[in-house]
């Protein structure tokens, strides 16, 4: 083994070779990643890579819906570039119509030729003079067309706070009944969609502890039972998601999960999923989106990684009530939320021009989701376009992919794959943070297999040190390997309308030797490896 200083010197050469696309000479590893394929391991559902779109600022209008008469290329009113880029990453689902918007939304307003203009929940947060009246041009038919065009499944959030069980059940019938069996299905057909939408995923409310009704868990449990008991039995069998905790709260909101499950004891209403919201919450911090130092880099990444503990703690509570774990977790809102003031336009509320730091955060989140795949049925990033943790910015005819988009692309190999065992042996990093020096794992990662293909994703959060890594299979050999890397020499970089390709994917060389793949990961980088096993 060479000494650490000369290793770092040599691997710095390796890393510039990698960036220049030249095959590197990999030296002795300073980290080992041991992978144990498990063909019968838990499946990493494709739904862990889901999306969330709400009628909020510029998300729907004009991030997604530009209108049929727009000069912007569109398919039936939906922005074509958005469709193409979503299909390209095999988008598994969209959660819609909110968010807080859902608990004030009446689905009937969004069907038919003549649609009312209505109040939008987000009006109260809009800057003075900015009108966010809801036109209802994008309703259930337009949403289902988006799903069809991109190959995604629909995950609908029912209005609990200002709606009724009947309004919810009528929406289910409108979506799922066969023509001729219900007038609502006939109305759907008259509005252009004869075939049922076959929606399986139904959220029963949203943030019912806050904008969704300001309830305590006992009150919510009572209302939940009223909403689901008479659920109409149209196919498919529903997957009913109850409102869960605000995981980003300092105490992780464990009392919500306890209180809700306590109140459900002895009742028969099914709970298929429990939603968790976890924002890497910098709303009350001076942290800026693209002007930050090393402290800010590590603050955001470390706060994001806290979601692992949140998942584990709520899962342990659920186990007491549901030892066989019928109910799984749905992280249906996650992402980094910075304080207001850097929106791309005043009416694009909460829009954030994210950077490489947020892409690294995305990779950490996905590695955690993959490693806890047995606990999670779905996750949805908040939100896909022009909002908090977005994959894109879009304004008029301008459209750009932000760095997190590429992480979705890199992690596609994990979708519907089998979780593999992963052990990372790597020196801890000593890092600066805004509350003083701290330590964190030197690498983050996850692994999965699909037949003979092994996907390994690894992130090096260090700002200055590359990592020479040996990925070792515990059984069998690696016969071929290739990779992709996302990095930039400037940790604050993003893509903009003017410079859309500043942060982009590049090929990443992999040296394969018997049961090992040897790589050198540059600092500030996410890598994805696709390895063929013997
Ligand atoms: O994603 C923005 C908002 O954050 C959602 O509407 C709400 O559910 C959450 O508080």
Short mmCIF file of N, CA, C and O in Angstrom, two decimals, residues 359-446:
data_model
loop_
_atom_site.label_atom_id
_atom_site.label_comp_id
_atom_site.label_asym_id
_atom_site.label_seq_id
_atom_site.Cartn_x
_atom_site.Cartn_y
_atom_site.Cartn_z
N UNK A 359 -27.51 17.89 -6.31
CA UNK A 359 -27.40 16.60 -7.01
C UNK A 359 -26.76 15.57 -6.09
O UNK A 359 -27.21 14.42 -6.01
N UNK A 360 -25.74 15.97 -5.35
CA UNK A 360 -25.10 15.06 -4.40
C UNK A 360 -26.12 14.66 -3.32
O UNK A 360 -26.23 13.50 -2.94
N UNK A 361 -26.90 15.63 -2.86
CA UNK A 361 -27.97 15.34 -1.89
C UNK A 361 -28.96 14.31 -2.48
O UNK A 361 -29.41 13.39 -1.80
N UNK A 362 -29.27 14.46 -3.76
CA UNK A 362 -30.20 13.54 -4.43
C UNK A 362 -29.63 12.12 -4.40
O UNK A 362 -30.34 11.15 -4.09
N UNK A 363 -28.34 12.01 -4.69
CA UNK A 363 -27.70 10.69 -4.70
C UNK A 363 -27.70 10.07 -3.30
O UNK A 363 -27.98 8.87 -3.14
N UNK A 364 -27.42 10.87 -2.30
CA UNK A 364 -27.48 10.36 -0.91
C UNK A 364 -28.88 9.83 -0.61
O UNK A 364 -29.05 8.77 -0.02
N UNK A 365 -29.89 10.61 -0.99
CA UNK A 365 -31.28 10.21 -0.69
C UNK A 365 -31.59 8.88 -1.38
O UNK A 365 -32.13 7.96 -0.77
N UNK A 366 -31.22 8.77 -2.65
CA UNK A 366 -31.52 7.53 -3.38
C UNK A 366 -30.77 6.33 -2.79
O UNK A 366 -31.32 5.23 -2.72
N UNK A 367 -29.52 6.55 -2.39
CA UNK A 367 -28.79 5.42 -1.79
C UNK A 367 -29.51 4.96 -0.51
O UNK A 367 -29.61 3.77 -0.25
N UNK A 368 -30.00 5.92 0.25
CA UNK A 368 -30.73 5.56 1.48
C UNK A 368 -32.03 4.82 1.11
O UNK A 368 -32.35 3.78 1.67
N UNK A 369 -32.76 5.35 0.15
CA UNK A 369 -34.01 4.69 -0.25
C UNK A 369 -33.72 3.25 -0.72
O UNK A 369 -34.43 2.31 -0.37
N UNK A 370 -32.68 3.10 -1.52
CA UNK A 370 -32.36 1.75 -2.02
C UNK A 370 -32.00 0.81 -0.88
O UNK A 370 -32.42 -0.35 -0.87
N UNK A 371 -31.24 1.31 0.08
CA UNK A 371 -30.82 0.45 1.18
C UNK A 371 -31.99 0.09 2.10
O UNK A 371 -31.90 -0.84 2.87
N UNK A 372 -33.07 0.88 2.04
CA UNK A 372 -34.25 0.61 2.88
C UNK A 372 -35.45 0.21 2.01
O UNK A 372 -36.60 0.47 2.39
N UNK A 373 -35.16 -0.43 0.90
CA UNK A 373 -36.21 -0.71 -0.08
C UNK A 373 -37.35 -1.55 0.50
O UNK A 373 -38.50 -1.43 0.06
N UNK A 374 -37.04 -2.37 1.48
CA UNK A 374 -38.09 -3.24 2.05
C UNK A 374 -39.10 -2.41 2.86
O UNK A 374 -40.20 -2.88 3.13
N UNK A 375 -38.74 -1.20 3.23
CA UNK A 375 -39.63 -0.37 4.06
C UNK A 375 -40.45 0.60 3.20
O UNK A 375 -41.45 1.15 3.65
N UNK A 376 -39.98 0.86 2.00
CA UNK A 376 -40.54 1.96 1.19
C UNK A 376 -41.30 1.44 -0.03
O UNK A 376 -40.78 0.62 -0.78
N UNK A 377 -42.51 1.96 -0.21
CA UNK A 377 -43.28 1.57 -1.40
C UNK A 377 -43.15 2.63 -2.49
O UNK A 377 -43.36 2.34 -3.67
N UNK A 378 -42.82 3.85 -2.11
CA UNK A 378 -42.76 4.94 -3.11
C UNK A 378 -42.05 6.14 -2.48
O UNK A 378 -42.08 6.30 -1.25
N UNK A 379 -41.41 6.95 -3.31
CA UNK A 379 -41.00 8.28 -2.86
C UNK A 379 -41.26 9.24 -4.03
O UNK A 379 -41.27 8.83 -5.19
N UNK A 380 -41.46 10.53 -3.68
CA UNK A 380 -41.78 11.53 -4.71
C UNK A 380 -41.00 12.80 -4.41
O UNK A 380 -41.17 13.39 -3.34
N UNK A 381 -40.19 13.18 -5.36
CA UNK A 381 -39.38 14.38 -5.13
C UNK A 381 -40.28 15.62 -5.24
O UNK A 381 -41.17 15.68 -6.09
N UNK A 382 -40.02 16.59 -4.34
CA UNK A 382 -40.85 17.80 -4.31
C UNK A 382 -40.02 19.00 -4.78
O UNK A 382 -39.16 19.42 -4.07
N UNK A 383 -40.34 19.45 -5.95
CA UNK A 383 -41.27 19.01 -6.97
C UNK A 383 -40.55 19.07 -8.30
O UNK A 383 -39.60 19.84 -8.45
N UNK A 384 -41.07 18.41 -9.29
CA UNK A 384 -40.35 18.10 -10.53
C UNK A 384 -39.80 19.29 -11.32
O UNK A 384 -38.70 19.23 -11.83
N UNK A 385 -40.61 20.34 -11.42
CA UNK A 385 -40.19 21.45 -12.29
C UNK A 385 -40.55 22.78 -11.64
O UNK A 385 -41.61 22.92 -11.04
N UNK A 386 -39.62 23.76 -11.73
CA UNK A 386 -39.86 25.12 -11.24
C UNK A 386 -40.28 25.18 -9.79
O UNK A 386 -41.11 26.03 -9.42
N UNK A 387 -39.75 24.30 -8.96
CA UNK A 387 -40.18 24.36 -7.57
C UNK A 387 -39.02 24.02 -6.64
O UNK A 387 -37.88 24.39 -6.92
N UNK A 388 -39.25 23.28 -5.58
CA UNK A 388 -38.26 23.16 -4.51
C UNK A 388 -37.03 22.37 -4.97
O UNK A 388 -35.96 22.92 -5.18
N UNK A 389 -37.18 21.06 -5.09
CA UNK A 389 -36.03 20.22 -5.47
C UNK A 389 -36.25 19.73 -6.90
O UNK A 389 -36.52 18.56 -7.17
N UNK A 390 -36.13 20.66 -7.84
CA UNK A 390 -36.57 20.37 -9.20
C UNK A 390 -35.52 19.74 -10.08
O UNK A 390 -34.33 19.95 -9.91
N UNK A 391 -36.02 19.01 -11.06
CA UNK A 391 -35.16 18.43 -12.10
C UNK A 391 -34.98 19.41 -13.26
O UNK A 391 -34.03 19.27 -14.03
N UNK A 392 -35.94 20.35 -13.38
CA UNK A 392 -35.89 21.28 -14.51
C UNK A 392 -36.33 22.67 -14.08
O UNK A 392 -37.12 22.82 -13.15
N UNK A 393 -35.87 23.65 -14.87
CA UNK A 393 -36.49 24.97 -14.86
C UNK A 393 -37.07 25.18 -16.25
O UNK A 393 -36.45 24.77 -17.26
N UNK A 394 -38.24 25.80 -16.31
CA UNK A 394 -38.87 26.07 -17.61
C UNK A 394 -39.57 27.41 -17.53
O UNK A 394 -40.26 27.69 -16.55
N UNK A 395 -39.36 28.22 -18.55
CA UNK A 395 -40.03 29.52 -18.58
C UNK A 395 -40.26 29.87 -20.04
O UNK A 395 -39.28 30.03 -20.79
N UNK A 396 -41.53 29.93 -20.45
CA UNK A 396 -41.80 30.17 -21.87
C UNK A 396 -41.14 29.09 -22.69
O UNK A 396 -41.26 27.90 -22.41
N UNK A 397 -40.37 29.51 -23.72
CA UNK A 397 -39.75 28.49 -24.57
C UNK A 397 -38.38 28.03 -24.04
O UNK A 397 -37.68 27.27 -24.69
N UNK A 398 -38.01 28.50 -22.84
CA UNK A 398 -36.71 28.09 -22.29
C UNK A 398 -36.89 26.91 -21.35
O UNK A 398 -37.87 26.84 -20.59
N UNK A 399 -35.95 26.00 -21.40
CA UNK A 399 -36.06 24.78 -20.59
C UNK A 399 -34.64 24.31 -20.30
O UNK A 399 -33.79 24.29 -21.19
N UNK A 400 -34.36 23.94 -19.06
CA UNK A 400 -33.02 23.45 -18.74
C UNK A 400 -33.11 22.33 -17.70
O UNK A 400 -33.97 22.36 -16.81
N UNK A 401 -32.22 21.36 -17.86
CA UNK A 401 -32.12 20.28 -16.87
C UNK A 401 -31.18 20.73 -15.76
O UNK A 401 -30.05 21.14 -16.04
N UNK A 402 -31.65 20.63 -14.53
CA UNK A 402 -30.79 20.96 -13.38
C UNK A 402 -29.97 19.72 -12.99
O UNK A 402 -30.33 18.59 -13.36
N UNK A 403 -28.88 19.91 -12.21
CA UNK A 403 -28.03 18.76 -11.89
C UNK A 403 -28.77 17.54 -11.30
O UNK A 403 -28.44 16.40 -11.65
N UNK A 404 -29.80 17.71 -10.43
CA UNK A 404 -30.45 16.49 -9.90
C UNK A 404 -31.06 15.60 -10.98
O UNK A 404 -31.18 14.38 -10.80
N UNK A 405 -31.43 16.18 -12.14
CA UNK A 405 -32.00 15.36 -13.21
C UNK A 405 -31.07 14.19 -13.55
O UNK A 405 -31.49 13.05 -13.74
N UNK A 406 -29.77 14.53 -13.62
CA UNK A 406 -28.82 13.51 -14.06
C UNK A 406 -28.67 12.38 -13.05
O UNK A 406 -28.31 11.26 -13.41
N UNK A 407 -28.96 12.66 -11.79
CA UNK A 407 -28.88 11.61 -10.79
C UNK A 407 -30.04 10.61 -11.00
O UNK A 407 -29.85 9.39 -10.92
N UNK A 408 -31.21 11.12 -11.35
CA UNK A 408 -32.32 10.22 -11.71
C UNK A 408 -31.89 9.33 -12.88
O UNK A 408 -32.15 8.13 -12.90
N UNK A 409 -31.22 9.95 -13.84
CA UNK A 409 -30.79 9.18 -15.01
C UNK A 409 -29.77 8.10 -14.60
O UNK A 409 -29.86 6.95 -15.02
N UNK A 410 -28.82 8.48 -13.76
CA UNK A 410 -27.76 7.55 -13.37
C UNK A 410 -28.27 6.37 -12.54
O UNK A 410 -27.68 5.30 -12.55
N UNK A 411 -29.34 6.58 -11.78
CA UNK A 411 -29.81 5.55 -10.85
C UNK A 411 -30.87 4.63 -11.47
O UNK A 411 -31.42 3.78 -10.78
N UNK A 412 -31.13 4.81 -12.77
CA UNK A 412 -32.20 4.01 -13.40
C UNK A 412 -31.99 2.50 -13.25
O UNK A 412 -32.93 1.74 -13.16
N UNK A 413 -30.71 2.08 -13.24
CA UNK A 413 -30.41 0.65 -13.13
C UNK A 413 -30.97 0.02 -11.87
O UNK A 413 -31.19 -1.20 -11.81
N UNK A 414 -31.22 0.82 -10.83
CA UNK A 414 -31.75 0.27 -9.57
C UNK A 414 -33.26 0.00 -9.63
O UNK A 414 -33.78 -0.70 -8.77
N UNK A 415 -33.92 0.59 -10.62
CA UNK A 415 -35.39 0.49 -10.63
C UNK A 415 -35.80 -0.95 -10.91
O UNK A 415 -35.37 -1.55 -11.89
N UNK A 416 -36.63 -1.48 -10.03
CA UNK A 416 -37.12 -2.87 -10.13
C UNK A 416 -35.99 -3.89 -10.04
O UNK A 416 -36.15 -5.02 -10.50
N UNK A 417 -34.86 -3.51 -9.46
CA UNK A 417 -33.75 -4.47 -9.30
C UNK A 417 -33.80 -5.03 -7.88
O UNK A 417 -34.59 -4.57 -7.04
N UNK A 418 -32.98 -6.03 -7.62
CA UNK A 418 -32.93 -6.63 -6.27
C UNK A 418 -31.84 -5.96 -5.46
O UNK A 418 -30.68 -5.89 -5.92
N UNK A 419 -32.20 -5.52 -4.29
CA UNK A 419 -31.21 -4.89 -3.42
C UNK A 419 -30.08 -5.87 -3.11
O UNK A 419 -30.34 -7.03 -2.77
N UNK A 420 -28.83 -5.44 -3.27
CA UNK A 420 -27.68 -6.29 -2.94
C UNK A 420 -27.08 -5.78 -1.63
O UNK A 420 -27.23 -4.61 -1.26
N UNK A 421 -26.39 -6.69 -0.92
CA UNK A 421 -25.70 -6.28 0.30
C UNK A 421 -24.54 -5.37 -0.07
O UNK A 421 -23.86 -5.62 -1.07
N UNK A 422 -24.30 -4.34 0.71
CA UNK A 422 -23.16 -3.44 0.44
C UNK A 422 -22.49 -3.08 1.75
O UNK A 422 -23.15 -2.74 2.73
N UNK A 423 -21.18 -3.25 1.78
CA UNK A 423 -20.38 -2.88 2.96
C UNK A 423 -19.31 -1.93 2.47
O UNK A 423 -18.53 -2.30 1.58
N UNK A 424 -19.28 -0.73 3.03
CA UNK A 424 -18.29 0.25 2.57
C UNK A 424 -17.24 0.41 3.67
O UNK A 424 -17.58 0.75 4.82
N UNK A 425 -15.98 0.09 3.32
CA UNK A 425 -14.89 0.31 4.29
C UNK A 425 -14.08 1.50 3.80
O UNK A 425 -13.44 1.42 2.75
N UNK A 426 -14.14 2.58 4.55
CA UNK A 426 -13.54 3.82 4.06
C UNK A 426 -13.30 4.73 5.27
O UNK A 426 -14.13 4.79 6.17
N UNK A 427 -12.16 5.40 5.24
CA UNK A 427 -11.84 6.33 6.33
C UNK A 427 -12.94 7.39 6.44
O UNK A 427 -13.44 7.87 5.41
N UNK A 428 -13.27 7.78 7.67
CA UNK A 428 -14.27 8.85 7.84
C UNK A 428 -13.70 10.18 7.36
O UNK A 428 -12.49 10.38 7.39
N UNK A 429 -14.58 11.05 6.95
CA UNK A 429 -14.14 12.40 6.55
C UNK A 429 -14.31 13.35 7.74
O UNK A 429 -15.34 13.31 8.42
N UNK A 430 -13.29 14.17 7.94
CA UNK A 430 -13.45 15.25 8.93
C UNK A 430 -13.91 16.46 8.14
O UNK A 430 -13.23 16.86 7.18
N UNK A 431 -15.05 17.01 8.52
CA UNK A 431 -15.61 18.08 7.68
C UNK A 431 -15.96 19.32 8.49
O UNK A 431 -16.31 19.22 9.68
N UNK A 432 -15.88 20.49 7.85
CA UNK A 432 -16.34 21.70 8.52
C UNK A 432 -17.86 21.82 8.39
O UNK A 432 -18.42 21.42 7.37
N UNK A 433 -18.52 22.32 9.42
CA UNK A 433 -19.96 22.61 9.30
C UNK A 433 -20.20 23.95 10.00
O UNK A 433 -19.33 24.44 10.71
N UNK A 434 -21.40 24.47 9.89
CA UNK A 434 -21.64 25.78 10.50
C UNK A 434 -21.69 25.67 12.02
O UNK A 434 -21.61 26.67 12.72
N UNK A 435 -21.79 24.44 12.55
CA UNK A 435 -21.74 24.33 14.01
C UNK A 435 -20.42 23.70 14.48
O UNK A 435 -20.38 23.08 15.53
N UNK A 436 -19.38 23.81 13.66
CA UNK A 436 -18.07 23.32 14.07
C UNK A 436 -17.67 22.05 13.34
O UNK A 436 -18.45 21.52 12.54
N UNK A 437 -16.44 21.54 13.62
CA UNK A 437 -15.97 20.36 12.90
C UNK A 437 -16.83 19.13 13.21
O UNK A 437 -17.35 18.99 14.31
N UNK A 438 -16.97 18.27 12.21
CA UNK A 438 -17.78 17.06 12.38
C UNK A 438 -17.15 15.94 11.55
O UNK A 438 -16.17 16.18 10.82
N UNK A 439 -17.69 14.75 11.68
CA UNK A 439 -17.22 13.65 10.83
C UNK A 439 -18.41 13.07 10.08
O UNK A 439 -19.55 13.18 10.52
N UNK A 440 -18.10 12.47 8.96
CA UNK A 440 -19.14 11.76 8.22
C UNK A 440 -18.50 10.64 7.41
O UNK A 440 -17.27 10.65 7.21
N UNK A 441 -19.31 9.66 6.98
CA UNK A 441 -18.77 8.56 6.19
C UNK A 441 -18.11 9.12 4.93
O UNK A 441 -18.60 10.08 4.33
N UNK A 442 -16.99 8.50 4.55
CA UNK A 442 -16.23 8.99 3.41
C UNK A 442 -16.88 8.70 2.07
O UNK A 442 -16.54 9.32 1.05
N UNK A 443 -17.82 7.78 2.04
CA UNK A 443 -18.51 7.43 0.79
C UNK A 443 -19.94 7.07 1.11
O UNK A 443 -20.22 6.48 2.17
N UNK A 444 -20.85 7.36 0.18
CA UNK A 444 -22.22 6.87 0.31
C UNK A 444 -22.46 5.94 -0.87
O UNK A 444 -21.87 6.13 -1.94
N UNK A 445 -23.30 4.93 -0.70
CA UNK A 445 -23.53 4.06 -1.85
C UNK A 445 -24.68 3.10 -1.67
O UNK A 445 -25.24 2.95 -0.58
N UNK A 446 -25.05 2.45 -2.78
CA UNK A 446 -26.03 1.36 -2.74
C UNK A 446 -25.78 0.48 -3.97
O UNK A 446 -25.09 0.89 -4.91
#
